[in-house]
Amino acid sequence: FAGFCWKMVRTTETGGVKVIYNGVVGEDGSCNNTGTASQIGKSSFNSGYSSPADVGYMYDNVDSTIKKYIDDWYSDNMTNYTNILEDTIWCNDRSIFEKDDYNIYYGAFGRVIDLNQPSLECPSVDDKYTVSNEKGNRLLTYPVALLTADEVTLAGHGYSGYTSSGYLNIGQKFFLLSPNGYGSLNTSSKESIISILESNGNLFYSELYYGAVRPTVSLVPGITVSSGDGTVFNPYQIMVGD
């Protein structure tokens, strides 16, 4: 689709299909990509990391570093296909699971790491990123963002019991949209922490400094497959237009 390879992740509540970027199509028409070939590049999640605000996809109506990176890529490559992409919800859940004098733990940490109860619900409309869909905050420029820790867990990964051959694993750490916490991770100072999928397929957490970027979009309900059987060597071809 759109000259790129994608992996299907899940259906949305309206019957759309959310897919994650997985590289460019090979000369033989295959999508057998992994590693750096499965990402659009690398970026920091945000330029700052010393405030709880830095886990926001946006904060004070300012785009995060990674949102700018994704939007620039979309503007260069995907605007001709917006009409077949769904304005669904991307959840940057900043609800607080628990906090003390030293640390804040956000909702995704509680669900997928502490309780092992992933959910596709997004507690606050302020964290539901959409373009114009009134179910969300209508702050996105384009219908594109990142997967959440919950979606990755439901796709077969997790904080425990994971496998290096998991469906979304590419052998590279890549950023997710789910804030994990704010506090002390590997240093004595406090830092903002975001969820990632590690290079070995483990759902974990990381500082905001640097990681792979794999955008996600959602195909509209009723999209037509013109050919292919869904394998990496004969991927589905999405019909665009008439």
mmCIF file of C-alpha atoms in Angstrom:
data_model
loop_
_atom_site.group_PDB
_atom_site.id
_atom_site.type_symbol
_atom_site.label_atom_id
_atom_site.label_comp_id
_atom_site.label_asym_id
_atom_site.label_seq_id
_atom_site.Cartn_x
_atom_site.Cartn_y
_atom_site.Cartn_z
ATOM 1 C CA PHE A 1 0.000 0.000 0.000
ATOM 2 C CA ALA A 2 1.316 3.455 -1.037
ATOM 3 C CA GLY A 3 4.568 1.828 -2.154
ATOM 4 C CA PHE A 4 5.391 0.616 1.368
ATOM 5 C CA CYS A 5 5.128 -2.624 3.313
ATOM 6 C CA TRP A 6 2.838 -2.792 6.348
ATOM 7 C CA LYS A 7 1.889 -5.336 8.986
ATOM 8 C CA MET A 8 -1.734 -5.605 10.056
ATOM 9 C CA VAL A 9 -2.148 -5.129 13.803
ATOM 10 C CA ARG A 10 -5.859 -5.036 14.575
ATOM 11 C CA THR A 11 -9.278 -3.870 13.496
ATOM 12 C CA THR A 12 -10.682 -0.634 14.895
ATOM 13 C CA GLU A 13 -14.105 -0.168 16.480
ATOM 14 C CA THR A 14 -15.525 0.858 13.077
ATOM 15 C CA GLY A 15 -14.007 -2.053 11.153
ATOM 16 C CA GLY A 16 -10.946 -0.249 9.834
ATOM 17 C CA VAL A 17 -7.565 -1.993 9.822
ATOM 18 C CA LYS A 18 -4.667 -0.458 11.746
ATOM 19 C CA VAL A 19 -1.312 -1.227 10.151
ATOM 20 C CA ILE A 20 2.302 -0.477 11.086
ATOM 21 C CA TYR A 21 5.051 0.575 8.675
ATOM 22 C CA ASN A 22 7.428 -2.230 7.705
ATOM 23 C CA GLY A 23 9.711 -0.817 5.017
ATOM 24 C CA VAL A 24 9.679 -0.423 1.246
ATOM 25 C CA VAL A 25 8.515 -3.038 -1.238
ATOM 26 C CA GLY A 26 11.332 -5.160 -2.679
ATOM 27 C CA GLU A 27 12.109 -5.311 -6.385
ATOM 28 C CA ASP A 28 10.449 -8.740 -6.442
ATOM 29 C CA GLY A 29 7.298 -7.341 -4.817
ATOM 30 C CA SER A 30 8.068 -8.894 -1.425
ATOM 31 C CA CYS A 31 7.869 -7.379 2.046
ATOM 32 C CA ASN A 32 10.453 -9.527 3.797
ATOM 33 C CA ASN A 33 11.924 -6.627 5.800
ATOM 34 C CA THR A 34 13.456 -6.491 9.262
ATOM 35 C CA GLY A 35 15.932 -4.371 11.221
ATOM 36 C CA THR A 36 16.569 -0.838 10.007
ATOM 37 C CA ALA A 37 14.738 -1.634 6.761
ATOM 38 C CA SER A 38 11.485 -1.779 8.766
ATOM 39 C CA GLN A 39 11.594 1.813 10.049
ATOM 40 C CA ILE A 40 11.424 5.279 8.515
ATOM 41 C CA GLY A 41 14.464 6.325 10.569
ATOM 42 C CA LYS A 42 15.375 7.190 14.145
ATOM 43 C CA SER A 43 14.365 10.084 16.352
ATOM 44 C CA SER A 44 14.133 11.192 19.940
ATOM 45 C CA PHE A 45 10.622 11.014 21.338
ATOM 46 C CA ASN A 46 11.098 14.536 22.610
ATOM 47 C CA SER A 47 13.932 17.024 22.824
ATOM 48 C CA GLY A 48 13.450 17.305 26.591
ATOM 49 C CA TYR A 49 13.183 14.531 29.138
ATOM 50 C CA SER A 50 13.229 16.208 32.546
ATOM 51 C CA SER A 51 9.504 16.948 32.870
ATOM 52 C CA PRO A 52 6.384 14.757 32.931
ATOM 53 C CA ALA A 53 5.155 16.829 29.989
ATOM 54 C CA ASP A 54 7.842 15.313 27.782
ATOM 55 C CA VAL A 55 5.962 12.005 27.403
ATOM 56 C CA GLY A 56 3.200 13.866 25.560
ATOM 57 C CA TYR A 57 2.767 13.380 21.815
ATOM 58 C CA MET A 58 1.912 17.036 22.106
ATOM 59 C CA TYR A 59 2.231 19.271 25.141
ATOM 60 C CA ASP A 60 0.855 22.808 25.546
ATOM 61 C CA ASN A 61 -0.225 22.509 21.880
ATOM 62 C CA VAL A 62 3.406 22.015 20.828
ATOM 63 C CA ASP A 63 4.328 18.985 18.702
ATOM 64 C CA SER A 64 6.738 16.478 20.194
ATOM 65 C CA THR A 65 9.951 15.758 18.308
ATOM 66 C CA ILE A 66 8.664 12.396 17.113
ATOM 67 C CA LYS A 67 5.328 13.835 15.963
ATOM 68 C CA LYS A 68 7.171 16.352 13.797
ATOM 69 C CA TYR A 69 9.312 13.545 12.387
ATOM 70 C CA ILE A 70 6.270 11.412 11.536
ATOM 71 C CA ASP A 71 4.267 14.325 10.123
ATOM 72 C CA ASP A 72 7.157 15.322 7.850
ATOM 73 C CA TRP A 73 7.385 11.753 6.548
ATOM 74 C CA TYR A 74 3.616 11.611 5.996
ATOM 75 C CA SER A 75 3.623 14.964 4.195
ATOM 76 C CA ASP A 76 6.347 13.724 1.842
ATOM 77 C CA ASN A 77 4.864 10.274 1.165
ATOM 78 C CA MET A 78 1.247 9.736 2.143
ATOM 79 C CA THR A 79 -0.999 12.752 1.448
ATOM 80 C CA ASN A 80 -2.288 11.232 -1.814
ATOM 81 C CA TYR A 81 -3.722 8.325 0.203
ATOM 82 C CA THR A 82 -5.460 10.191 3.032
ATOM 83 C CA ASN A 83 -8.868 9.557 1.465
ATOM 84 C CA ILE A 84 -8.598 5.824 2.195
ATOM 85 C CA LEU A 85 -7.223 6.269 5.713
ATOM 86 C CA GLU A 86 -9.432 6.319 8.766
ATOM 87 C CA ASP A 87 -9.454 9.164 11.290
ATOM 88 C CA THR A 88 -9.281 6.755 14.208
ATOM 89 C CA ILE A 89 -7.973 7.292 17.759
ATOM 90 C CA TRP A 90 -4.306 7.149 18.754
ATOM 91 C CA CYS A 91 -4.001 6.978 22.530
ATOM 92 C CA ASN A 92 -1.209 8.831 24.361
ATOM 93 C CA ASP A 93 -2.654 7.792 27.733
ATOM 94 C CA ARG A 94 -1.311 10.053 30.486
ATOM 95 C CA SER A 95 -3.700 8.848 33.167
ATOM 96 C CA ILE A 96 -1.912 8.125 36.444
ATOM 97 C CA PHE A 97 -1.869 4.552 37.686
ATOM 98 C CA GLU A 98 -0.050 5.421 40.906
ATOM 99 C CA LYS A 99 2.413 7.970 42.202
ATOM 100 C CA ASP A 100 4.527 8.707 45.251
ATOM 101 C CA ASP A 101 7.010 11.367 46.282
ATOM 102 C CA TYR A 102 9.580 10.061 43.786
ATOM 103 C CA ASN A 103 7.805 8.503 40.789
ATOM 104 C CA ILE A 104 4.742 8.698 38.582
ATOM 105 C CA TYR A 105 3.446 5.540 36.867
ATOM 106 C CA TYR A 106 1.039 6.045 33.986
ATOM 107 C CA GLY A 107 -1.923 3.968 32.906
ATOM 108 C CA ALA A 108 -0.135 1.751 30.385
ATOM 109 C CA PHE A 109 2.437 0.733 33.011
ATOM 110 C CA GLY A 110 -0.366 -0.375 35.296
ATOM 111 C CA ARG A 111 -2.255 -2.257 32.618
ATOM 112 C CA VAL A 112 0.447 -4.085 30.670
ATOM 113 C CA ILE A 113 3.314 -4.386 33.150
ATOM 114 C CA ASP A 114 1.829 -4.439 36.640
ATOM 115 C CA LEU A 115 -1.585 -6.036 36.014
ATOM 116 C CA ASN A 116 -1.098 -7.724 32.604
ATOM 117 C CA GLN A 117 -4.517 -6.445 31.537
ATOM 118 C CA PRO A 118 -4.072 -4.580 28.233
ATOM 119 C CA SER A 119 -7.010 -2.528 27.019
ATOM 120 C CA LEU A 120 -7.940 -0.599 23.885
ATOM 121 C CA GLU A 121 -9.866 1.965 25.915
ATOM 122 C CA CYS A 122 -8.376 5.448 26.276
ATOM 123 C CA PRO A 123 -9.475 7.103 29.545
ATOM 124 C CA SER A 124 -9.277 10.803 28.605
ATOM 125 C CA VAL A 125 -10.470 12.609 25.487
ATOM 126 C CA ASP A 126 -7.435 14.882 25.825
ATOM 127 C CA ASP A 127 -5.197 11.883 25.102
ATOM 128 C CA LYS A 128 -7.283 10.575 22.181
ATOM 129 C CA TYR A 129 -5.451 11.973 19.182
ATOM 130 C CA THR A 130 -7.580 12.454 16.071
ATOM 131 C CA VAL A 131 -7.688 14.819 13.090
ATOM 132 C CA SER A 132 -11.342 15.865 13.097
ATOM 133 C CA ASN A 133 -13.077 12.908 14.746
ATOM 134 C CA GLU A 134 -15.092 14.353 17.623
ATOM 135 C CA LYS A 135 -14.433 11.277 19.736
ATOM 136 C CA GLY A 136 -10.898 12.615 20.161
ATOM 137 C CA ASN A 137 -9.015 15.834 20.729
ATOM 138 C CA ARG A 138 -8.771 16.819 17.002
ATOM 139 C CA LEU A 139 -5.146 17.911 17.355
ATOM 140 C CA LEU A 140 -3.527 15.743 14.677
ATOM 141 C CA THR A 141 -2.480 17.238 11.362
ATOM 142 C CA TYR A 142 -2.550 13.856 9.619
ATOM 143 C CA PRO A 143 -4.171 10.471 10.467
ATOM 144 C CA VAL A 144 -0.930 8.849 11.610
ATOM 145 C CA ALA A 145 0.863 8.185 14.907
ATOM 146 C CA LEU A 146 2.324 5.178 16.787
ATOM 147 C CA LEU A 147 1.095 1.935 18.307
ATOM 148 C CA THR A 148 0.384 1.768 22.025
ATOM 149 C CA ALA A 149 1.870 -0.631 24.569
ATOM 150 C CA ASP A 150 -1.579 -2.232 24.862
ATOM 151 C CA GLU A 151 -1.803 -2.893 21.116
ATOM 152 C CA VAL A 152 1.685 -4.407 21.065
ATOM 153 C CA THR A 153 0.811 -6.653 24.013
ATOM 154 C CA LEU A 154 -2.389 -7.842 22.336
ATOM 155 C CA ALA A 155 -0.363 -8.536 19.178
ATOM 156 C CA GLY A 156 1.651 -11.141 21.081
ATOM 157 C CA HIS A 157 4.378 -9.264 22.905
ATOM 158 C CA GLY A 158 4.593 -8.428 26.574
ATOM 159 C CA TYR A 159 6.629 -7.566 29.622
ATOM 160 C CA SER A 160 6.995 -11.278 30.323
ATOM 161 C CA GLY A 161 6.502 -14.414 28.269
ATOM 162 C CA TYR A 162 7.618 -12.674 25.099
ATOM 163 C CA THR A 163 9.450 -14.257 22.194
ATOM 164 C CA SER A 164 12.185 -12.836 19.970
ATOM 165 C CA SER A 165 10.275 -14.149 16.963
ATOM 166 C CA GLY A 166 7.194 -12.093 17.831
ATOM 167 C CA TYR A 167 5.080 -10.655 15.030
ATOM 168 C CA LEU A 168 6.138 -7.019 15.442
ATOM 169 C CA ASN A 169 9.755 -7.570 16.469
ATOM 170 C CA ILE A 170 12.303 -6.167 13.986
ATOM 171 C CA GLY A 171 15.505 -6.538 16.033
ATOM 172 C CA GLN A 172 15.509 -2.793 16.700
ATOM 173 C CA LYS A 173 14.152 -0.817 19.626
ATOM 174 C CA PHE A 174 11.203 1.269 18.464
ATOM 175 C CA PHE A 175 9.055 3.820 20.239
ATOM 176 C CA LEU A 176 5.432 3.335 21.262
ATOM 177 C CA LEU A 177 2.885 6.038 22.085
ATOM 178 C CA SER A 178 2.322 4.990 25.701
ATOM 179 C CA PRO A 179 3.913 7.023 28.524
ATOM 180 C CA ASN A 180 5.381 4.679 31.105
ATOM 181 C CA GLY A 181 6.461 6.896 33.966
ATOM 182 C CA TYR A 182 8.426 9.778 35.337
ATOM 183 C CA GLY A 183 11.168 9.235 37.862
ATOM 184 C CA SER A 184 14.583 7.639 38.262
ATOM 185 C CA LEU A 185 15.382 4.877 35.759
ATOM 186 C CA ASN A 186 19.131 4.389 35.362
ATOM 187 C CA THR A 187 20.290 7.695 36.809
ATOM 188 C CA SER A 188 19.954 9.640 40.032
ATOM 189 C CA SER A 189 17.975 12.388 38.278
ATOM 190 C CA LYS A 190 14.335 12.161 37.305
ATOM 191 C CA GLU A 191 13.463 11.517 33.667
ATOM 192 C CA SER A 192 10.397 10.953 31.537
ATOM 193 C CA ILE A 193 10.069 7.331 30.390
ATOM 194 C CA ILE A 194 8.187 5.962 27.353
ATOM 195 C CA SER A 195 7.166 2.436 26.383
ATOM 196 C CA ILE A 196 9.174 0.670 23.663
ATOM 197 C CA LEU A 197 9.420 -2.688 21.985
ATOM 198 C CA GLU A 198 12.986 -3.829 22.547
ATOM 199 C CA SER A 199 15.269 -5.422 19.950
ATOM 200 C CA ASN A 200 14.562 -8.870 21.432
ATOM 201 C CA GLY A 201 10.779 -8.489 21.238
ATOM 202 C CA ASN A 202 10.271 -7.571 24.895
ATOM 203 C CA LEU A 203 7.839 -4.803 25.780
ATOM 204 C CA PHE A 204 9.812 -2.525 28.075
ATOM 205 C CA TYR A 205 10.500 1.142 28.745
ATOM 206 C CA SER A 206 13.175 3.633 27.874
ATOM 207 C CA GLU A 207 14.367 7.200 28.144
ATOM 208 C CA LEU A 208 13.206 9.487 25.353
ATOM 209 C CA TYR A 209 16.602 9.929 23.718
ATOM 210 C CA TYR A 210 16.718 7.847 20.556
ATOM 211 C CA GLY A 211 14.781 5.025 18.951
ATOM 212 C CA ALA A 212 13.351 3.682 15.717
ATOM 213 C CA VAL A 213 10.169 5.189 14.273
ATOM 214 C CA ARG A 214 7.445 3.010 12.751
ATOM 215 C CA PRO A 215 4.312 5.023 11.895
ATOM 216 C CA THR A 216 0.846 3.508 11.997
ATOM 217 C CA VAL A 217 -2.183 4.347 9.900
ATOM 218 C CA SER A 218 -5.658 2.835 9.714
ATOM 219 C CA LEU A 219 -7.247 1.741 6.430
ATOM 220 C CA VAL A 220 -10.910 2.700 6.118
ATOM 221 C CA PRO A 221 -13.576 0.003 6.546
ATOM 222 C CA GLY A 222 -14.408 -1.899 3.370
ATOM 223 C CA ILE A 223 -10.986 -1.546 1.782
ATOM 224 C CA THR A 224 -10.433 -3.918 -1.147
ATOM 225 C CA VAL A 225 -7.538 -6.315 -1.638
ATOM 226 C CA SER A 226 -6.702 -6.646 -5.332
ATOM 227 C CA SER A 227 -4.131 -9.457 -5.114
ATOM 228 C CA GLY A 228 -1.736 -11.339 -2.849
ATOM 229 C CA ASP A 229 -2.159 -13.907 -0.098
ATOM 230 C CA GLY A 230 -0.779 -11.954 2.867
ATOM 231 C CA THR A 231 2.628 -13.631 3.066
ATOM 232 C CA VAL A 232 5.859 -11.639 3.072
ATOM 233 C CA PHE A 233 6.727 -12.896 -0.415
ATOM 234 C CA ASN A 234 3.253 -12.278 -1.823
ATOM 235 C CA PRO A 235 1.739 -9.498 0.297
ATOM 236 C CA TYR A 236 -1.786 -8.234 -0.041
ATOM 237 C CA GLN A 237 -2.058 -5.382 -2.539
ATOM 238 C CA ILE A 238 -4.515 -2.704 -1.428
ATOM 239 C CA MET A 239 -6.684 -1.328 -4.216
ATOM 240 C CA VAL A 240 -6.519 2.460 -4.399
ATOM 241 C CA GLY A 241 -9.219 4.350 -6.300
ATOM 242 C CA ASP A 242 -11.429 2.803 -8.960
#
